[in-house]
PDB file of C-alpha atoms and ligand atoms in Angstrom:
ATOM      1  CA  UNK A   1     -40.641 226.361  67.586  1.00 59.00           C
ATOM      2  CA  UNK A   2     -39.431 222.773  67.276  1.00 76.00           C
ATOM      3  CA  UNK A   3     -38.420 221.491  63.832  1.00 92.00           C
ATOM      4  CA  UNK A   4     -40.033 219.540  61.132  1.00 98.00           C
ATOM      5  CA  UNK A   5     -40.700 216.192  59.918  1.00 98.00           C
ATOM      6  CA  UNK A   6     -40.586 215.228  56.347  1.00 98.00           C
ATOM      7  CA  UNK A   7     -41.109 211.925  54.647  1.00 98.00           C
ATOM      8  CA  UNK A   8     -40.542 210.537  51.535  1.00 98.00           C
ATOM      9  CA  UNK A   9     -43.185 207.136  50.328  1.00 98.00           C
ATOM     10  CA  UNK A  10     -44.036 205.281  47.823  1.00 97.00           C
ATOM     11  CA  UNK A  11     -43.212 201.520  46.414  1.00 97.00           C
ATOM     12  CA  UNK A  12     -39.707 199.769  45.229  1.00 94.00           C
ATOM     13  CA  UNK A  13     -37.588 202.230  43.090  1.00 94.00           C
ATOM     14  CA  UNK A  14     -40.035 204.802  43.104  1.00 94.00           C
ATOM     15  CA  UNK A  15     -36.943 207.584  43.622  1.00 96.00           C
ATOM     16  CA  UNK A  16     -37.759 208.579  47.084  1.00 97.00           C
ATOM     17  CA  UNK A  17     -33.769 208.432  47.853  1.00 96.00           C
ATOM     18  CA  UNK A  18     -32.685 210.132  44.689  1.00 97.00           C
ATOM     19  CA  UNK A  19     -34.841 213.086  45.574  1.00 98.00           C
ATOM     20  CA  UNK A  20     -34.547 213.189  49.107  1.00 98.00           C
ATOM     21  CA  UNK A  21     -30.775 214.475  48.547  1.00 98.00           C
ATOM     22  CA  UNK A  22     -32.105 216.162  45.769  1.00 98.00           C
ATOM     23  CA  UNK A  23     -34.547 218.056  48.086  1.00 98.00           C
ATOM     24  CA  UNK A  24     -31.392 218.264  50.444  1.00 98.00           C
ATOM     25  CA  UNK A  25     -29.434 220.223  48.366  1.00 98.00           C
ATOM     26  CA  UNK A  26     -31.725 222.892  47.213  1.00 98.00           C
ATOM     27  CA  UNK A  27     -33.090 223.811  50.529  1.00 98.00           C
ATOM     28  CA  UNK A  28     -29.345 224.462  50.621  1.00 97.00           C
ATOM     29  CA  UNK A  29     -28.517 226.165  47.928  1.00 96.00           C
ATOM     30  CA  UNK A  30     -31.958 227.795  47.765  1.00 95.00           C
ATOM     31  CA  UNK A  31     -30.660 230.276  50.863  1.00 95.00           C
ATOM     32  CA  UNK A  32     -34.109 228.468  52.512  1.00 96.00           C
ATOM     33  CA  UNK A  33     -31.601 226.647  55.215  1.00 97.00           C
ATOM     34  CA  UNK A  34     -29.931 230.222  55.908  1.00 96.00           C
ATOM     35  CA  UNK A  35     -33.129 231.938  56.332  1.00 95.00           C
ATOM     36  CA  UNK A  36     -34.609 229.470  58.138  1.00 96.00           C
ATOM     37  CA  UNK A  37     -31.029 229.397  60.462  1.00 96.00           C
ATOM     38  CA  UNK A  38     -30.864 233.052  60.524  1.00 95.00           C
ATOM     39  CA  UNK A  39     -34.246 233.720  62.446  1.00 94.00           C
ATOM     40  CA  UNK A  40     -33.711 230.806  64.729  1.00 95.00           C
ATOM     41  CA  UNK A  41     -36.598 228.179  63.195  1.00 96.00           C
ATOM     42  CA  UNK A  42     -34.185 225.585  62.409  1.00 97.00           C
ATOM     43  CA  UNK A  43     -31.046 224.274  63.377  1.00 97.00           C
ATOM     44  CA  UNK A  44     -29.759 222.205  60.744  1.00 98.00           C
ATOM     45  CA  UNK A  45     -31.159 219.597  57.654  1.00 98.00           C
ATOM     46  CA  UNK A  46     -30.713 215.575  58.836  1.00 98.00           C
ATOM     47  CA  UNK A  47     -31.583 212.844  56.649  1.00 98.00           C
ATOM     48  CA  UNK A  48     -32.434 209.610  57.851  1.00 98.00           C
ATOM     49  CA  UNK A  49     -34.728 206.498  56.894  1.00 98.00           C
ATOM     50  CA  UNK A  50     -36.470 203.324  58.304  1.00 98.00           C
ATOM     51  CA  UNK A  51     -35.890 200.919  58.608  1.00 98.00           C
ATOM     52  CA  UNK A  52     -32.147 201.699  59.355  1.00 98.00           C
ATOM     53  CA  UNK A  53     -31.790 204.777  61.062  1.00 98.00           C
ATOM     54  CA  UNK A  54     -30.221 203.699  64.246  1.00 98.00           C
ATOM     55  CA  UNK A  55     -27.494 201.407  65.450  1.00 98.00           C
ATOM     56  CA  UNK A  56     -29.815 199.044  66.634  1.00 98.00           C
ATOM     57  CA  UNK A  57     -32.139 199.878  63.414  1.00 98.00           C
ATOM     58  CA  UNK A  58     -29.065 198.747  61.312  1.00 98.00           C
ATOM     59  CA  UNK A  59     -29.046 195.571  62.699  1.00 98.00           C
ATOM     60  CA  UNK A  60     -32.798 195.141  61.765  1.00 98.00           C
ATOM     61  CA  UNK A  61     -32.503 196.671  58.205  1.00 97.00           C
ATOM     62  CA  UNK A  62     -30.443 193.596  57.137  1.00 96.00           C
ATOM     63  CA  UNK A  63     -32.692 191.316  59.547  1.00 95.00           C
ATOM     64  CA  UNK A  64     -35.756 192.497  57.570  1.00 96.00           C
ATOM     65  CA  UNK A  65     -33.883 192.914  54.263  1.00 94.00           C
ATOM     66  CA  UNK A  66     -31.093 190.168  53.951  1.00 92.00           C
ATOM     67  CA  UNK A  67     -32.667 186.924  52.101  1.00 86.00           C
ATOM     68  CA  UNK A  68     -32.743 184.217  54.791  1.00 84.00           C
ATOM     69  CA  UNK A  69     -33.597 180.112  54.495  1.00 86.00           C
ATOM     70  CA  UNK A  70     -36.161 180.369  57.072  1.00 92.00           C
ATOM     71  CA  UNK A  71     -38.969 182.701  55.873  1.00 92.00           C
ATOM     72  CA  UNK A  72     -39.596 185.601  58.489  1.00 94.00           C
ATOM     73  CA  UNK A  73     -43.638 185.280  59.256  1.00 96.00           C
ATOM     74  CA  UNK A  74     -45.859 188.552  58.555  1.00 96.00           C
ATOM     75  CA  UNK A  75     -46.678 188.955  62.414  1.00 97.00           C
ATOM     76  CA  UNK A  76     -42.586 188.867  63.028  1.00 97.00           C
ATOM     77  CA  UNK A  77     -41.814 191.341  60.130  1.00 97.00           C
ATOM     78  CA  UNK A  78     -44.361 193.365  61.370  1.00 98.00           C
ATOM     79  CA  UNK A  79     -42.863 193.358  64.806  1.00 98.00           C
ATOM     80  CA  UNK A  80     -39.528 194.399  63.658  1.00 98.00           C
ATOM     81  CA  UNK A  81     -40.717 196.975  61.996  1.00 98.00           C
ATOM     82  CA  UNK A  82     -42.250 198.373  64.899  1.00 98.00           C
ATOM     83  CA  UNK A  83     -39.179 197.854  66.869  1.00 98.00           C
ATOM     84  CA  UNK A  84     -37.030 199.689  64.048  1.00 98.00           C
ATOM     85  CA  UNK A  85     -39.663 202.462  64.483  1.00 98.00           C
ATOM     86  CA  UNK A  86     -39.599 202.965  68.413  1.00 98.00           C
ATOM     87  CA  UNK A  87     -35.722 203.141  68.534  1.00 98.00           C
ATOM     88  CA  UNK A  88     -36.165 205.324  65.993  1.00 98.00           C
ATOM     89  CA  UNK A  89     -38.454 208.173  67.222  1.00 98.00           C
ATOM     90  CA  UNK A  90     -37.341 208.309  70.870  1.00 98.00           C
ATOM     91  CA  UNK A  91     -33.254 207.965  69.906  1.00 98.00           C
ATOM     92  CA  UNK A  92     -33.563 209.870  66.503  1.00 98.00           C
ATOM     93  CA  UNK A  93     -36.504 211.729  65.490  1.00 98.00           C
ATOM     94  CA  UNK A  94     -37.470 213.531  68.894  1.00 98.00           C
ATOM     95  CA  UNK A  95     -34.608 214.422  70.050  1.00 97.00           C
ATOM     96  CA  UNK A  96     -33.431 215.800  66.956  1.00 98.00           C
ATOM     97  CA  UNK A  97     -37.063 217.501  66.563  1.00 98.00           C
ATOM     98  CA  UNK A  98     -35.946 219.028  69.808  1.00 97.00           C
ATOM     99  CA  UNK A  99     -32.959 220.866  68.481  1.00 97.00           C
ATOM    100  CA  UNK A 100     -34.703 222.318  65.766  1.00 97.00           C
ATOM    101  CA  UNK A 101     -33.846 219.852  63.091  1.00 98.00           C
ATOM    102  CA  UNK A 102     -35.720 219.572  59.563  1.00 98.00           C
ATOM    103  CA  UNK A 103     -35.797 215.791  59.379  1.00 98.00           C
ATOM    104  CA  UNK A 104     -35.876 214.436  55.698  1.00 98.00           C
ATOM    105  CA  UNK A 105     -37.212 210.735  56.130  1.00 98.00           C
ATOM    106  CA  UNK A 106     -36.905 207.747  53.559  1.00 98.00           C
ATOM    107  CA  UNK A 107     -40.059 205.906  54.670  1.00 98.00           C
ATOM    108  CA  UNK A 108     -42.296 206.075  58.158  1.00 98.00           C
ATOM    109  CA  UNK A 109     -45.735 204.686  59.438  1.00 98.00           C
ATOM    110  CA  UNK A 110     -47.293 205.235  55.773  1.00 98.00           C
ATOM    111  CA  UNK A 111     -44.691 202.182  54.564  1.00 98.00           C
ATOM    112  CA  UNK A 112     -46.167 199.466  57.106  1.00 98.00           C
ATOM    113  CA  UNK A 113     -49.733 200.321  56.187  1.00 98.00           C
ATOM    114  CA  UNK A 114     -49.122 199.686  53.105  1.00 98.00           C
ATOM    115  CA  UNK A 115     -46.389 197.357  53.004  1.00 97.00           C
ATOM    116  CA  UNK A 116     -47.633 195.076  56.136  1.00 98.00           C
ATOM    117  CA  UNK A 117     -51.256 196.034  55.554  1.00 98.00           C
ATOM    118  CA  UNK A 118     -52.116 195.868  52.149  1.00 98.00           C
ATOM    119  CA  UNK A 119     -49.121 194.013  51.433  1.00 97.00           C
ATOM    120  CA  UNK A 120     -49.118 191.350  53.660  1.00 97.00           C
ATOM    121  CA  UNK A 121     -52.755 191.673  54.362  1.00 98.00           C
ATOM    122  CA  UNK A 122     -52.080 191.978  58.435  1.00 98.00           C
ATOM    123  CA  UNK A 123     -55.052 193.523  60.092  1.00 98.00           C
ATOM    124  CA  UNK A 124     -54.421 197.486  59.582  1.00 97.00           C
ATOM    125  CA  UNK A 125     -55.822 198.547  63.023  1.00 97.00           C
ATOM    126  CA  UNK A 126     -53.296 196.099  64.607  1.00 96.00           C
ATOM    127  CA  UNK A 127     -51.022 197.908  62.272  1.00 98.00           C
ATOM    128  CA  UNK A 128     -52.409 201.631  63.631  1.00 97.00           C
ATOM    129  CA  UNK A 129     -52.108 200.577  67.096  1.00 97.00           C
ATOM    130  CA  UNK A 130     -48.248 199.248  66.607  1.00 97.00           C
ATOM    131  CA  UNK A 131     -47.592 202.488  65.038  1.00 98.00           C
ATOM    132  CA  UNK A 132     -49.230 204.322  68.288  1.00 98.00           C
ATOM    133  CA  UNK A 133     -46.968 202.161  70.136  1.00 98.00           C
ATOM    134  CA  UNK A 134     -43.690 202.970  67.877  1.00 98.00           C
ATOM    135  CA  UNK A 135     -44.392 206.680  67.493  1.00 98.00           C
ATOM    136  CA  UNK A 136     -45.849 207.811  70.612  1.00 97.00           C
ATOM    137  CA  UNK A 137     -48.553 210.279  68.147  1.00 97.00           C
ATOM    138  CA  UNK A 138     -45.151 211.258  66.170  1.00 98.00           C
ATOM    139  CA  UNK A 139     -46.773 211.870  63.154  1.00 98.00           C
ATOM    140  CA  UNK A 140     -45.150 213.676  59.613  1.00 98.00           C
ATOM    141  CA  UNK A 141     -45.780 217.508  59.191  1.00 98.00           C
ATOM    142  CA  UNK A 142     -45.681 216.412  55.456  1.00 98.00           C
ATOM    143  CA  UNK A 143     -45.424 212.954  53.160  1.00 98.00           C
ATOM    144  CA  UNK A 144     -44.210 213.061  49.313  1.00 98.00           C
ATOM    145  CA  UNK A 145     -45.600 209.842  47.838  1.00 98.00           C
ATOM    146  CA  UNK A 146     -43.896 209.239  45.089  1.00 98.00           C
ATOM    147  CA  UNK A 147     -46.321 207.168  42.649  1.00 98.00           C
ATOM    148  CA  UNK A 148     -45.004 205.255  39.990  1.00 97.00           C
ATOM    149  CA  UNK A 149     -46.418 202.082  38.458  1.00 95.00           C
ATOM    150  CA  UNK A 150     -44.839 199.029  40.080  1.00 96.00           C
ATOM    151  CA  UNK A 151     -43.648 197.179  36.951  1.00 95.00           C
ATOM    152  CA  UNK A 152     -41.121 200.692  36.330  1.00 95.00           C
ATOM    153  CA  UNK A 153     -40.141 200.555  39.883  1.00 94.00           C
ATOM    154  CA  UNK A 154     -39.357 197.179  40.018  1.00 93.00           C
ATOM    155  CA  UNK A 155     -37.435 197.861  36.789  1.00 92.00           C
ATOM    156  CA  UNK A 156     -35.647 200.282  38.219  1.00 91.00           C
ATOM    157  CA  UNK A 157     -34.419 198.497  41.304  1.00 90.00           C
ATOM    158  CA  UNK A 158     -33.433 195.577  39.052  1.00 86.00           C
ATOM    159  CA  UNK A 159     -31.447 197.174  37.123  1.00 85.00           C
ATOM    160  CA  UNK A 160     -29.305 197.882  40.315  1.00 80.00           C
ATOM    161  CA  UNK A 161     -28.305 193.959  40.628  1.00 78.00           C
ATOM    162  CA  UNK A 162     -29.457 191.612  43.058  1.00 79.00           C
ATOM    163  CA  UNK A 163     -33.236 192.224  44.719  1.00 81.00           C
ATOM    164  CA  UNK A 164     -33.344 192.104  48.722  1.00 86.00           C
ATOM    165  CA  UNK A 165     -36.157 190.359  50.571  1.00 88.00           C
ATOM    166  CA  UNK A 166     -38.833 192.429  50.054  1.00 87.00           C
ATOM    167  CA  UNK A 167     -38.225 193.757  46.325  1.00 85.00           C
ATOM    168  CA  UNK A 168     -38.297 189.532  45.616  1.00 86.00           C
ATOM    169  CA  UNK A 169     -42.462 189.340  46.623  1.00 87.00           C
ATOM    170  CA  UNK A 170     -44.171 188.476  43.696  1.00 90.00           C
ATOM    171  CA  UNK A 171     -45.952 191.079  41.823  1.00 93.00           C
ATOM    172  CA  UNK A 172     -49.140 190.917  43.292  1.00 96.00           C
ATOM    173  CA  UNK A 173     -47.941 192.035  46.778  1.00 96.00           C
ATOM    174  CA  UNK A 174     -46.675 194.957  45.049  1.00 96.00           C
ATOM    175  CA  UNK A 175     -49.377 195.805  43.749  1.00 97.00           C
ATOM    176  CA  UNK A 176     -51.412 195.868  46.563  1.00 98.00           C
ATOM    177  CA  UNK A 177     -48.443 198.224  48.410  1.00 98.00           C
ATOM    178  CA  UNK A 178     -49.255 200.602  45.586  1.00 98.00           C
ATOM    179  CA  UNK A 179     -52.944 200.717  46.091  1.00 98.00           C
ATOM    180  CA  UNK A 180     -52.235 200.998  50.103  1.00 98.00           C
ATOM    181  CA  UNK A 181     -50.383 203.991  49.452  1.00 98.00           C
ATOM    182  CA  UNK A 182     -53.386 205.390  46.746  1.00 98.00           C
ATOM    183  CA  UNK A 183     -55.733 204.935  49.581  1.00 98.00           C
ATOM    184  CA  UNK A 184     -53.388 206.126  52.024  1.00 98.00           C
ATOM    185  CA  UNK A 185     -53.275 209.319  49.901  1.00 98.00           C
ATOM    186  CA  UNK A 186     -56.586 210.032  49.772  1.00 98.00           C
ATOM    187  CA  UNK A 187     -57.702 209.343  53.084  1.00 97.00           C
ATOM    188  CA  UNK A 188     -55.158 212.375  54.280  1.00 97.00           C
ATOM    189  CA  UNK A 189     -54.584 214.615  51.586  1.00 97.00           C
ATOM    190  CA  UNK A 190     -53.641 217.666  53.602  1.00 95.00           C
ATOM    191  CA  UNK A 191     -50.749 215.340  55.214  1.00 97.00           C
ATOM    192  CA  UNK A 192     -49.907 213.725  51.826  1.00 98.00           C
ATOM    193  CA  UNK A 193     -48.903 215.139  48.868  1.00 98.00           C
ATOM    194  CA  UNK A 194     -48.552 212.802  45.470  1.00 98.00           C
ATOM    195  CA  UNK A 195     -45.881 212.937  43.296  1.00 98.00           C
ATOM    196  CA  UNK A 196     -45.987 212.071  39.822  1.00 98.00           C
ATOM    197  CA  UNK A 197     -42.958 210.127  39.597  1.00 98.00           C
ATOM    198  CA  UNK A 198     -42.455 208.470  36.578  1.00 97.00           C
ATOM    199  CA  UNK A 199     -41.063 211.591  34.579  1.00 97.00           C
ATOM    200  CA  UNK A 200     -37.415 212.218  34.475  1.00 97.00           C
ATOM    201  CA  UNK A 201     -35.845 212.947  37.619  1.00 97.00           C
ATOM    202  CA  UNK A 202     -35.606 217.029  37.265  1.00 98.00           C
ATOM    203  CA  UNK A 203     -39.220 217.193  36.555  1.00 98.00           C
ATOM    204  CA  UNK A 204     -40.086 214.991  39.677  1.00 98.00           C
ATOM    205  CA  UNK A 205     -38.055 217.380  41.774  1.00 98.00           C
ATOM    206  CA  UNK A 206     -40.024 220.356  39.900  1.00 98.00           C
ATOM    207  CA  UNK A 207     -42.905 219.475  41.506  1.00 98.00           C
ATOM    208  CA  UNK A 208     -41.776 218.565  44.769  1.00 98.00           C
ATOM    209  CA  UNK A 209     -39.848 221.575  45.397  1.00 97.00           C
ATOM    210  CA  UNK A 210     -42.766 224.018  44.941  1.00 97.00           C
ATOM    211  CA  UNK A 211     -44.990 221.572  47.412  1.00 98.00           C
ATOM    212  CA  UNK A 212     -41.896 221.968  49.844  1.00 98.00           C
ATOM    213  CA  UNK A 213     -42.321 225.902  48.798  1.00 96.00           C
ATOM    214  CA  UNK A 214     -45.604 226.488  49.733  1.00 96.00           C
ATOM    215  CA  UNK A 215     -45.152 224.199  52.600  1.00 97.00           C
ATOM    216  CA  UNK A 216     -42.178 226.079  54.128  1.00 97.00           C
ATOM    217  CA  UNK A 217     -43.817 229.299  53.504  1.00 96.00           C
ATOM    218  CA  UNK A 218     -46.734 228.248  55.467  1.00 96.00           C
ATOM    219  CA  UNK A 219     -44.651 227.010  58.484  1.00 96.00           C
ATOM    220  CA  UNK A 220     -42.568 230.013  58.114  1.00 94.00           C
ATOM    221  CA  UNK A 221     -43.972 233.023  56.632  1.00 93.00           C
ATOM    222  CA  UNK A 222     -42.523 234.384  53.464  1.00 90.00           C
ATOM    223  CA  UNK A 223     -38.430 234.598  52.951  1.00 88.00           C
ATOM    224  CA  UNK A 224     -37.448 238.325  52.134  1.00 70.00           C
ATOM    225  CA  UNK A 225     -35.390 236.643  49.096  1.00 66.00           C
ATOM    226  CA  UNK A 226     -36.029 234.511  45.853  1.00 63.00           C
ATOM    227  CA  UNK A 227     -35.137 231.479  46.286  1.00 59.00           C
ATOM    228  CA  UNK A 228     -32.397 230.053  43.681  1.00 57.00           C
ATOM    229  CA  UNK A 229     -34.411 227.393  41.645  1.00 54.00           C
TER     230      UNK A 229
HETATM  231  N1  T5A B 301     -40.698 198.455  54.486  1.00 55.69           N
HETATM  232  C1  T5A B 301     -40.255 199.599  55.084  1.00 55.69           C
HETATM  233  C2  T5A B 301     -41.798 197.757  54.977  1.00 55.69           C
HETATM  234  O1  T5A B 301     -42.168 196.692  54.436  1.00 55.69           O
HETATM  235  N2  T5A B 301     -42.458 198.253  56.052  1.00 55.69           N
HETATM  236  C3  T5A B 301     -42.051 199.398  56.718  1.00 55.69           C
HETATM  237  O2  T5A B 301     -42.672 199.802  57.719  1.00 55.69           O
HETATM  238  C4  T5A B 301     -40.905 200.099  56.197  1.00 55.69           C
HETATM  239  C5  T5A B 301     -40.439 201.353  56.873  1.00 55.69           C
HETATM  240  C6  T5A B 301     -36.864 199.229  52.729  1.00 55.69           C
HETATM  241  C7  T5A B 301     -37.819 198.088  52.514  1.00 55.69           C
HETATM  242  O3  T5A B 301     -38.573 197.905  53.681  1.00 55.69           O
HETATM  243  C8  T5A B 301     -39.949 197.905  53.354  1.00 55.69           C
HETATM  244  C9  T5A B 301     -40.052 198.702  52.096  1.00 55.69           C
HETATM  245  C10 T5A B 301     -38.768 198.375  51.372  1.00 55.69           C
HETATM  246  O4  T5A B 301     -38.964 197.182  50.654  1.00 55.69           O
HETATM  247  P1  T5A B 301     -35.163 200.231  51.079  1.00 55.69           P
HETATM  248  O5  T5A B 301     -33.837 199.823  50.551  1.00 55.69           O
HETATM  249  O6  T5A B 301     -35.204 201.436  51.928  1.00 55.69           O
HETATM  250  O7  T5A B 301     -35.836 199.065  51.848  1.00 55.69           O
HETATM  251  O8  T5A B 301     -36.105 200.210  49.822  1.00 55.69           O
HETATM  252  P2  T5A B 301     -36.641 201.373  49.032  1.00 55.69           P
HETATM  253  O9  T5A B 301     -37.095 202.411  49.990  1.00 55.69           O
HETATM  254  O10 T5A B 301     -37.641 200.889  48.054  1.00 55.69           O
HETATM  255  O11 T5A B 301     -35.346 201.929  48.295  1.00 55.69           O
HETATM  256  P3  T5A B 301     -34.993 201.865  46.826  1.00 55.69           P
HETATM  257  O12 T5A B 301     -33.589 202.363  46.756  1.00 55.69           O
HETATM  258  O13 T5A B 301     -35.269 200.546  46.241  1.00 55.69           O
HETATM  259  O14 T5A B 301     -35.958 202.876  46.117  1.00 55.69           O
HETATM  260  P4  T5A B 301     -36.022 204.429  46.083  1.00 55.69           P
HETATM  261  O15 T5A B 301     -35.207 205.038  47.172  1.00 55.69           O
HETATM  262  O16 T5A B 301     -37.423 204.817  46.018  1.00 55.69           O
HETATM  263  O17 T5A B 301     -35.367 204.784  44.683  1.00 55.69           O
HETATM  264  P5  T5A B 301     -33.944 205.381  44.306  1.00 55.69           P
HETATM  265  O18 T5A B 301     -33.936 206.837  44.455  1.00 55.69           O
HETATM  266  O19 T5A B 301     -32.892 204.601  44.989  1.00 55.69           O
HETATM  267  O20 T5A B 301     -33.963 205.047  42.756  1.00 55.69           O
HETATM  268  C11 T5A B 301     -33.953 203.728  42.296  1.00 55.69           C
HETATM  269  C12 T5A B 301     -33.271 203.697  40.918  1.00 55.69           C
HETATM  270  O21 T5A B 301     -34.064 204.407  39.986  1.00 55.69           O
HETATM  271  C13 T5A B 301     -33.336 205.509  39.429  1.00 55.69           C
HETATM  272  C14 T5A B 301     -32.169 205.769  40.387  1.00 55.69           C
HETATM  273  O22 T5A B 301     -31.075 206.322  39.715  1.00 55.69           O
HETATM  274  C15 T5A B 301     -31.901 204.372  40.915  1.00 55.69           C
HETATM  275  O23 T5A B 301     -31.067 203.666  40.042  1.00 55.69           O
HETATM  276  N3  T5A B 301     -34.267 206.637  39.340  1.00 55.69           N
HETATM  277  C16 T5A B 301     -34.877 207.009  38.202  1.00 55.69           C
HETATM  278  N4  T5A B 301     -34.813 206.530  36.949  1.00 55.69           N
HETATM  279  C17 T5A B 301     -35.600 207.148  36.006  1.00 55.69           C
HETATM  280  N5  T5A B 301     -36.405 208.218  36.282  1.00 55.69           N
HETATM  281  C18 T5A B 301     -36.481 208.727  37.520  1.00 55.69           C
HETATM  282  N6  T5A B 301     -37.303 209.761  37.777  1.00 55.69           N
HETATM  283  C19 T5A B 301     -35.700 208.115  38.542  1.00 55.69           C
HETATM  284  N7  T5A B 301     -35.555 208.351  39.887  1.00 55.69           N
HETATM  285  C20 T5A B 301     -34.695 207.439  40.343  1.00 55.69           C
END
């Protein structure tokens, strides 16, 4: 059995990184790593995120994200993107699939869809077929949207100091990223989960641990233990 593929969505400052480590540390402390470890299944937790989770990624992350004087066009930041994303799953994501790895992923495919697509308004089977191209059919075994309203987001992020490239679109692009990500959600339900995440931050984990739960369970079969909440 190979390992799994997890990803976290949703739009600026919804918590996705906040409770990816969260989600880190209980599978952890849970005893789920050990059991999983101890019959073999999986190797070993990794956490990663696009765009940004290569060395050449890197270089693209503050490309994309880094406030320039020339404005980057929507076909370019698309392209990057995509480029981000191919490095990604053939020098990351596969080979660490490979070795038994449960991936924990800040952002995939789901983000340009609804960034790019609804965002930007770029044609969204252009969009699919760049994704093809990046991910080779890679898709998620599972996506946590986190959905929050975009004026709390953004209010979030802000608070944080100084907004990068994308976080400064106007409101209206923002809103549209949310509604991507709504109809996103709905059109594959059994591949993503939503997250109600404007509650605190323990009762946004709450609900995403017992999705990862039953999820695990279902890859793996029951744990002979309890897990530690
Ligand atoms: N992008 C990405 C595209 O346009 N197309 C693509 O294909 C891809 C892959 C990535 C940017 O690139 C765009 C989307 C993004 O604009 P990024 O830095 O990775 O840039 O941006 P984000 O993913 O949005 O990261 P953020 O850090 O802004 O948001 P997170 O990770 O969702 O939120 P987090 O956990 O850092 O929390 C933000 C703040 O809120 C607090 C935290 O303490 C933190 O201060 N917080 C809460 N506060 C109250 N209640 C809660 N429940 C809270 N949870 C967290």
């Amino acid at each position: 059995m190979v390992g799994r593929f997890i990803v976290f969505e949703g739009v600026e400052g919804g918590g996705k990184t906040t409770q990816l480590e969260r989600s880190r540390q209980w599978l952890i402390e849970s005893g789920w790593l050990t059991f999983l470890q101890s019959n073999g299944w999986v190797q070993q937790i990794v956490v990663t995120r696009e765009p940004g989770g290569t060395d050449l990624g890197r270089g693209l992350r503050q490309l994309l994200l880094d406030s320039t004087p020339e404005p980057i066009q929507d076909r370019a930041e698309l392209l990057l993107y995509a480029a981000d994303r191919a490095q990604h799953v053939e020098g990351f994501l596969r080979p660490h699939l490979a070795e038994k790895s449960l991936i924990l992923c800040d952002r995939y495919t789901d983000s340009t869809l609804a960034y790019q697509g609804y965002g930007r308004g770029l044609d969204p089977i252009l969009i699919e077929q760049l994704n093809q191209i990046a991910t080779q059919g890679l898709q998620s075994d599972l996506t946590l949207w986190l959905d929050l309203d975009v004026k709390t987001g953004l209010a979030r992020t802000r608070q944080r100091g100084k907004a990068d490239r994308i976080e400064q679109a106007d409101f209206d692009f923002h809103k549209r990223v949310q509604q991507g990500f709504m109809a996103l959600a709905q059109t594959h339900p059994h591949r993503i989960a939503k997250i109600n995440a404007t509650q605190p931050e323990a009762a946004v984990f709450q609900e995403i641990q017992v999705i990862l739960s039953d999820r695990l369970i279902q890859w793996y079969g029951n744990p002979h233990f309890s897990p530690a909440t």
